[in-house]
């Protein structure tokens, strides 16, 4: 399992789970790596191959209002649990990128920091999460023009922050995140 979009200012956090046979030979997925290390065209190709070669795969979402209500960590864990619950094949063991386990999950699990760079199964999940989230952000770019979601995917780059200042935040912005809140409100909420 892995997620995409945790540090963004807009859009959902997307979690993906991919289940592979224990003896699956990951050399059948040439170029598989942490999604951040793979070019966009290669990510798209790999996503299709991952879907074909996995026993099951699924994604889960947590949208901005939920992220604001429970915080980004809890929203990420909820999205991960939704992905697991949507799998057509129940895994016997979960390996999760990061340092958090899924609470109240009956499946044995292990958290692995930098797992997307260390474990091909997590790298596969990272590709699915990233390509899914990128498609969502491209669609949101059409619904909310002017923010540049299709190009920066909701991350807090200078162009995105300038668009927020010029246009104000839209419904897909995470209002509790620094860079989205009005500056005078940020001054009243130190440490966020």
PDB file of C-alpha atoms in Angstrom:
ATOM      1  CA  UNK A   1       0.000   0.000   0.000  1.00  0.00           C
ATOM      2  CA  UNK A   2       0.961   3.575  -0.625  1.00  0.00           C
ATOM      3  CA  UNK A   3      -0.644   6.989  -0.981  1.00  0.00           C
ATOM      4  CA  UNK A   4      -0.347  10.064  -3.159  1.00  0.00           C
ATOM      5  CA  UNK A   5      -1.217  13.654  -2.401  1.00  0.00           C
ATOM      6  CA  UNK A   6      -0.648  13.799   1.313  1.00  0.00           C
ATOM      7  CA  UNK A   7       1.306  17.054   1.133  1.00  0.00           C
ATOM      8  CA  UNK A   8      -0.894  18.802  -1.438  1.00  0.00           C
ATOM      9  CA  UNK A   9      -2.930  21.943  -0.877  1.00  0.00           C
ATOM     10  CA  UNK A  10      -5.863  20.714  -2.965  1.00  0.00           C
ATOM     11  CA  UNK A  11      -7.659  17.562  -4.025  1.00  0.00           C
ATOM     12  CA  UNK A  12      -7.960  14.183  -2.362  1.00  0.00           C
ATOM     13  CA  UNK A  13      -5.362  11.976  -0.777  1.00  0.00           C
ATOM     14  CA  UNK A  14      -5.462   8.731  -2.766  1.00  0.00           C
ATOM     15  CA  UNK A  15      -4.358   5.380  -1.394  1.00  0.00           C
ATOM     16  CA  UNK A  16      -3.767   2.284  -3.491  1.00  0.00           C
ATOM     17  CA  UNK A  17      -3.407  -1.380  -2.648  1.00  0.00           C
ATOM     18  CA  UNK A  18      -2.058  -4.001  -5.013  1.00  0.00           C
ATOM     19  CA  UNK A  19      -2.054  -7.742  -4.315  1.00  0.00           C
ATOM     20  CA  UNK A  20       0.469  -9.981  -6.058  1.00  0.00           C
ATOM     21  CA  UNK A  21       0.965 -13.725  -5.944  1.00  0.00           C
ATOM     22  CA  UNK A  22       3.758 -14.678  -3.503  1.00  0.00           C
ATOM     23  CA  UNK A  23       5.900 -16.005  -6.364  1.00  0.00           C
ATOM     24  CA  UNK A  24       5.245 -13.093  -8.734  1.00  0.00           C
ATOM     25  CA  UNK A  25       8.378 -12.085 -10.647  1.00  0.00           C
ATOM     26  CA  UNK A  26       8.508  -8.279 -10.555  1.00  0.00           C
ATOM     27  CA  UNK A  27      10.979  -8.297 -13.470  1.00  0.00           C
ATOM     28  CA  UNK A  28       7.785  -8.553 -15.539  1.00  0.00           C
ATOM     29  CA  UNK A  29       7.286  -4.879 -14.670  1.00  0.00           C
ATOM     30  CA  UNK A  30      10.440  -3.276 -16.110  1.00  0.00           C
ATOM     31  CA  UNK A  31      11.096   0.221 -14.808  1.00  0.00           C
ATOM     32  CA  UNK A  32       9.024  -0.270 -11.655  1.00  0.00           C
ATOM     33  CA  UNK A  33      10.169   2.139  -8.956  1.00  0.00           C
ATOM     34  CA  UNK A  34       8.807   4.687  -6.500  1.00  0.00           C
ATOM     35  CA  UNK A  35       6.318   6.776  -8.519  1.00  0.00           C
ATOM     36  CA  UNK A  36       8.313   9.940  -7.805  1.00  0.00           C
ATOM     37  CA  UNK A  37      11.261   8.407  -9.668  1.00  0.00           C
ATOM     38  CA  UNK A  38       9.322   7.365 -12.785  1.00  0.00           C
ATOM     39  CA  UNK A  39       8.490   9.621 -15.744  1.00  0.00           C
ATOM     40  CA  UNK A  40       4.781  10.275 -16.313  1.00  0.00           C
ATOM     41  CA  UNK A  41       4.563   8.262 -19.551  1.00  0.00           C
ATOM     42  CA  UNK A  42       6.268   5.310 -17.858  1.00  0.00           C
ATOM     43  CA  UNK A  43       3.954   5.590 -14.832  1.00  0.00           C
ATOM     44  CA  UNK A  44       0.931   5.335 -17.125  1.00  0.00           C
ATOM     45  CA  UNK A  45       2.368   2.288 -18.899  1.00  0.00           C
ATOM     46  CA  UNK A  46       3.274   0.645 -15.606  1.00  0.00           C
ATOM     47  CA  UNK A  47      -0.166   1.318 -14.115  1.00  0.00           C
ATOM     48  CA  UNK A  48      -1.762  -0.730 -16.886  1.00  0.00           C
ATOM     49  CA  UNK A  49       0.745  -3.539 -16.458  1.00  0.00           C
ATOM     50  CA  UNK A  50       0.284  -3.545 -12.668  1.00  0.00           C
ATOM     51  CA  UNK A  51      -3.481  -3.865 -13.089  1.00  0.00           C
ATOM     52  CA  UNK A  52      -2.986  -6.785 -15.505  1.00  0.00           C
ATOM     53  CA  UNK A  53      -0.405  -8.669 -13.429  1.00  0.00           C
ATOM     54  CA  UNK A  54      -1.822  -8.174  -9.934  1.00  0.00           C
ATOM     55  CA  UNK A  55      -4.304 -10.556  -8.389  1.00  0.00           C
ATOM     56  CA  UNK A  56      -6.305  -7.513  -7.272  1.00  0.00           C
ATOM     57  CA  UNK A  57      -5.916  -3.772  -6.905  1.00  0.00           C
ATOM     58  CA  UNK A  58      -8.049  -0.983  -5.505  1.00  0.00           C
ATOM     59  CA  UNK A  59      -7.909   2.683  -4.585  1.00  0.00           C
ATOM     60  CA  UNK A  60      -9.451   4.665  -1.751  1.00  0.00           C
ATOM     61  CA  UNK A  61      -9.982   8.398  -1.406  1.00  0.00           C
ATOM     62  CA  UNK A  62     -10.252  11.008   1.322  1.00  0.00           C
ATOM     63  CA  UNK A  63     -11.450  14.393   0.073  1.00  0.00           C
ATOM     64  CA  UNK A  64     -10.605  17.859   1.419  1.00  0.00           C
ATOM     65  CA  UNK A  65     -13.512  18.255   3.890  1.00  0.00           C
ATOM     66  CA  UNK A  66     -12.661  14.895   5.476  1.00  0.00           C
ATOM     67  CA  UNK A  67      -8.970  15.821   5.579  1.00  0.00           C
ATOM     68  CA  UNK A  68      -9.886  19.055   7.379  1.00  0.00           C
ATOM     69  CA  UNK A  69     -12.197  17.255   9.800  1.00  0.00           C
ATOM     70  CA  UNK A  70      -9.846  14.502  10.948  1.00  0.00           C
ATOM     71  CA  UNK A  71      -6.331  15.682   9.859  1.00  0.00           C
ATOM     72  CA  UNK A  72      -4.212  14.427   6.975  1.00  0.00           C
ATOM     73  CA  UNK A  73      -2.770  11.393   8.780  1.00  0.00           C
ATOM     74  CA  UNK A  74      -6.168  10.032   9.815  1.00  0.00           C
ATOM     75  CA  UNK A  75      -7.623  10.795   6.379  1.00  0.00           C
ATOM     76  CA  UNK A  76      -4.729   8.927   4.753  1.00  0.00           C
ATOM     77  CA  UNK A  77      -5.285   5.902   6.981  1.00  0.00           C
ATOM     78  CA  UNK A  78      -9.004   5.988   6.135  1.00  0.00           C
ATOM     79  CA  UNK A  79      -8.228   6.113   2.404  1.00  0.00           C
ATOM     80  CA  UNK A  80      -5.873   3.144   2.845  1.00  0.00           C
ATOM     81  CA  UNK A  81      -8.522   1.170   4.699  1.00  0.00           C
ATOM     82  CA  UNK A  82     -11.035   1.940   1.944  1.00  0.00           C
ATOM     83  CA  UNK A  83      -8.583   0.617  -0.638  1.00  0.00           C
ATOM     84  CA  UNK A  84      -8.060  -2.595   1.357  1.00  0.00           C
ATOM     85  CA  UNK A  85     -11.805  -3.042   1.849  1.00  0.00           C
ATOM     86  CA  UNK A  86     -12.386  -2.707  -1.909  1.00  0.00           C
ATOM     87  CA  UNK A  87      -9.920  -5.423  -2.903  1.00  0.00           C
ATOM     88  CA  UNK A  88     -11.517  -8.351  -4.740  1.00  0.00           C
ATOM     89  CA  UNK A  89      -8.907 -10.660  -3.188  1.00  0.00           C
ATOM     90  CA  UNK A  90      -8.247 -10.448   0.543  1.00  0.00           C
ATOM     91  CA  UNK A  91      -4.493 -10.151   1.165  1.00  0.00           C
ATOM     92  CA  UNK A  92      -2.821 -12.283   3.811  1.00  0.00           C
ATOM     93  CA  UNK A  93      -0.345  -9.545   4.727  1.00  0.00           C
ATOM     94  CA  UNK A  94      -0.114  -5.793   4.168  1.00  0.00           C
ATOM     95  CA  UNK A  95       3.144  -3.914   3.673  1.00  0.00           C
ATOM     96  CA  UNK A  96       2.453  -0.195   4.021  1.00  0.00           C
ATOM     97  CA  UNK A  97       4.724   2.644   2.995  1.00  0.00           C
ATOM     98  CA  UNK A  98       5.544   4.844   5.977  1.00  0.00           C
ATOM     99  CA  UNK A  99       5.548   4.378   9.727  1.00  0.00           C
ATOM    100  CA  UNK A 100       1.832   3.885  10.460  1.00  0.00           C
ATOM    101  CA  UNK A 101      -0.262   0.736  10.585  1.00  0.00           C
ATOM    102  CA  UNK A 102      -3.972   0.650   9.773  1.00  0.00           C
ATOM    103  CA  UNK A 103      -5.922   0.807  13.022  1.00  0.00           C
ATOM    104  CA  UNK A 104      -8.409  -1.961  13.734  1.00  0.00           C
ATOM    105  CA  UNK A 105      -7.454  -3.861  10.590  1.00  0.00           C
ATOM    106  CA  UNK A 106      -7.702  -7.642  11.016  1.00  0.00           C
ATOM    107  CA  UNK A 107      -5.003  -8.295   8.391  1.00  0.00           C
ATOM    108  CA  UNK A 108      -1.412  -8.730   9.585  1.00  0.00           C
ATOM    109  CA  UNK A 109       0.616  -5.705   8.526  1.00  0.00           C
ATOM    110  CA  UNK A 110       4.002  -4.046   8.554  1.00  0.00           C
ATOM    111  CA  UNK A 111       4.894  -0.390   8.049  1.00  0.00           C
ATOM    112  CA  UNK A 112       8.071   0.258   6.079  1.00  0.00           C
ATOM    113  CA  UNK A 113       9.613   3.738   5.894  1.00  0.00           C
ATOM    114  CA  UNK A 114      10.667   4.481   2.287  1.00  0.00           C
ATOM    115  CA  UNK A 115       8.967   1.239   1.293  1.00  0.00           C
ATOM    116  CA  UNK A 116       8.107   2.620  -2.139  1.00  0.00           C
ATOM    117  CA  UNK A 117      11.842   2.712  -2.887  1.00  0.00           C
ATOM    118  CA  UNK A 118      12.607  -0.615  -1.177  1.00  0.00           C
ATOM    119  CA  UNK A 119       9.768  -2.995  -2.034  1.00  0.00           C
ATOM    120  CA  UNK A 120       8.361  -3.593  -5.529  1.00  0.00           C
ATOM    121  CA  UNK A 121       4.839  -4.251  -4.237  1.00  0.00           C
ATOM    122  CA  UNK A 122       4.735  -0.858  -2.536  1.00  0.00           C
ATOM    123  CA  UNK A 123       6.266   0.762  -5.632  1.00  0.00           C
ATOM    124  CA  UNK A 124       3.417  -0.765  -7.664  1.00  0.00           C
ATOM    125  CA  UNK A 125       0.863   0.693  -5.243  1.00  0.00           C
ATOM    126  CA  UNK A 126       2.607   4.079  -5.433  1.00  0.00           C
ATOM    127  CA  UNK A 127       2.250   4.037  -9.236  1.00  0.00           C
ATOM    128  CA  UNK A 128      -1.481   3.256  -8.968  1.00  0.00           C
ATOM    129  CA  UNK A 129      -2.052   5.949  -6.343  1.00  0.00           C
ATOM    130  CA  UNK A 130      -0.123   8.604  -8.269  1.00  0.00           C
ATOM    131  CA  UNK A 131      -1.692   7.919 -11.681  1.00  0.00           C
ATOM    132  CA  UNK A 132      -5.183   7.825 -10.162  1.00  0.00           C
ATOM    133  CA  UNK A 133      -4.665  11.082  -8.310  1.00  0.00           C
ATOM    134  CA  UNK A 134      -3.145  12.759 -11.375  1.00  0.00           C
ATOM    135  CA  UNK A 135      -6.263  11.866 -13.413  1.00  0.00           C
ATOM    136  CA  UNK A 136      -8.484  13.279 -10.679  1.00  0.00           C
ATOM    137  CA  UNK A 137      -6.497  16.528 -10.617  1.00  0.00           C
ATOM    138  CA  UNK A 138      -6.721  16.835 -14.417  1.00  0.00           C
ATOM    139  CA  UNK A 139     -10.509  16.508 -14.138  1.00  0.00           C
ATOM    140  CA  UNK A 140     -10.598  19.066 -11.312  1.00  0.00           C
ATOM    141  CA  UNK A 141      -8.602  21.455 -13.507  1.00  0.00           C
ATOM    142  CA  UNK A 142     -11.561  21.519 -15.906  1.00  0.00           C
ATOM    143  CA  UNK A 143     -14.071  22.143 -13.093  1.00  0.00           C
ATOM    144  CA  UNK A 144     -11.944  24.754 -11.330  1.00  0.00           C
ATOM    145  CA  UNK A 145      -9.990  26.629 -14.036  1.00  0.00           C
ATOM    146  CA  UNK A 146      -7.266  29.084 -13.178  1.00  0.00           C
ATOM    147  CA  UNK A 147      -5.502  27.121 -10.445  1.00  0.00           C
ATOM    148  CA  UNK A 148      -3.336  24.946 -12.720  1.00  0.00           C
ATOM    149  CA  UNK A 149      -4.310  21.634 -11.114  1.00  0.00           C
ATOM    150  CA  UNK A 150      -3.465  19.714 -14.306  1.00  0.00           C
ATOM    151  CA  UNK A 151       0.131  20.920 -14.192  1.00  0.00           C
ATOM    152  CA  UNK A 152       1.095  21.024 -10.503  1.00  0.00           C
ATOM    153  CA  UNK A 153      -1.472  18.424  -9.294  1.00  0.00           C
ATOM    154  CA  UNK A 154      -2.367  20.490  -6.245  1.00  0.00           C
ATOM    155  CA  UNK A 155       1.108  20.755  -4.732  1.00  0.00           C
ATOM    156  CA  UNK A 156       2.111  24.029  -3.093  1.00  0.00           C
ATOM    157  CA  UNK A 157       4.320  25.463  -5.825  1.00  0.00           C
ATOM    158  CA  UNK A 158       4.672  29.220  -6.314  1.00  0.00           C
ATOM    159  CA  UNK A 159       2.211  29.306  -9.248  1.00  0.00           C
ATOM    160  CA  UNK A 160      -0.451  27.487  -7.232  1.00  0.00           C
ATOM    161  CA  UNK A 161      -0.027  29.770  -4.215  1.00  0.00           C
ATOM    162  CA  UNK A 162      -0.231  32.807  -6.511  1.00  0.00           C
ATOM    163  CA  UNK A 163      -3.481  31.464  -7.996  1.00  0.00           C
ATOM    164  CA  UNK A 164      -4.932  30.991  -4.503  1.00  0.00           C
ATOM    165  CA  UNK A 165      -4.016  34.582  -3.618  1.00  0.00           C
ATOM    166  CA  UNK A 166      -5.547  35.881  -6.862  1.00  0.00           C
ATOM    167  CA  UNK A 167      -8.692  33.732  -7.003  1.00  0.00           C
ATOM    168  CA  UNK A 168      -9.166  32.653  -3.406  1.00  0.00           C
ATOM    169  CA  UNK A 169      -9.439  28.957  -2.542  1.00  0.00           C
ATOM    170  CA  UNK A 170     -11.967  26.716  -4.291  1.00  0.00           C
ATOM    171  CA  UNK A 171     -13.980  23.791  -2.923  1.00  0.00           C
ATOM    172  CA  UNK A 172     -11.094  21.404  -3.577  1.00  0.00           C
ATOM    173  CA  UNK A 173      -8.612  23.303  -1.426  1.00  0.00           C
ATOM    174  CA  UNK A 174      -7.679  22.066   2.044  1.00  0.00           C
ATOM    175  CA  UNK A 175      -8.637  25.125   4.031  1.00  0.00           C
ATOM    176  CA  UNK A 176      -6.663  24.138   7.145  1.00  0.00           C
ATOM    177  CA  UNK A 177      -3.370  23.853   5.243  1.00  0.00           C
ATOM    178  CA  UNK A 178      -0.756  26.583   5.357  1.00  0.00           C
ATOM    179  CA  UNK A 179      -0.658  28.243   1.961  1.00  0.00           C
ATOM    180  CA  UNK A 180      -4.449  28.049   1.602  1.00  0.00           C
ATOM    181  CA  UNK A 181      -5.604  29.832   4.771  1.00  0.00           C
ATOM    182  CA  UNK A 182      -5.637  33.612   4.515  1.00  0.00           C
ATOM    183  CA  UNK A 183      -2.395  35.049   5.901  1.00  0.00           C
ATOM    184  CA  UNK A 184      -4.111  36.869   8.783  1.00  0.00           C
ATOM    185  CA  UNK A 185      -5.671  33.556   9.876  1.00  0.00           C
ATOM    186  CA  UNK A 186      -2.271  31.834   9.626  1.00  0.00           C
ATOM    187  CA  UNK A 187      -0.855  34.380  12.090  1.00  0.00           C
ATOM    188  CA  UNK A 188      -3.543  33.371  14.627  1.00  0.00           C
ATOM    189  CA  UNK A 189      -2.813  29.639  14.233  1.00  0.00           C
ATOM    190  CA  UNK A 190       0.887  29.184  15.013  1.00  0.00           C
ATOM    191  CA  UNK A 191       2.477  25.830  14.361  1.00  0.00           C
ATOM    192  CA  UNK A 192       0.133  24.696  11.589  1.00  0.00           C
TER     193      UNK A 192
END
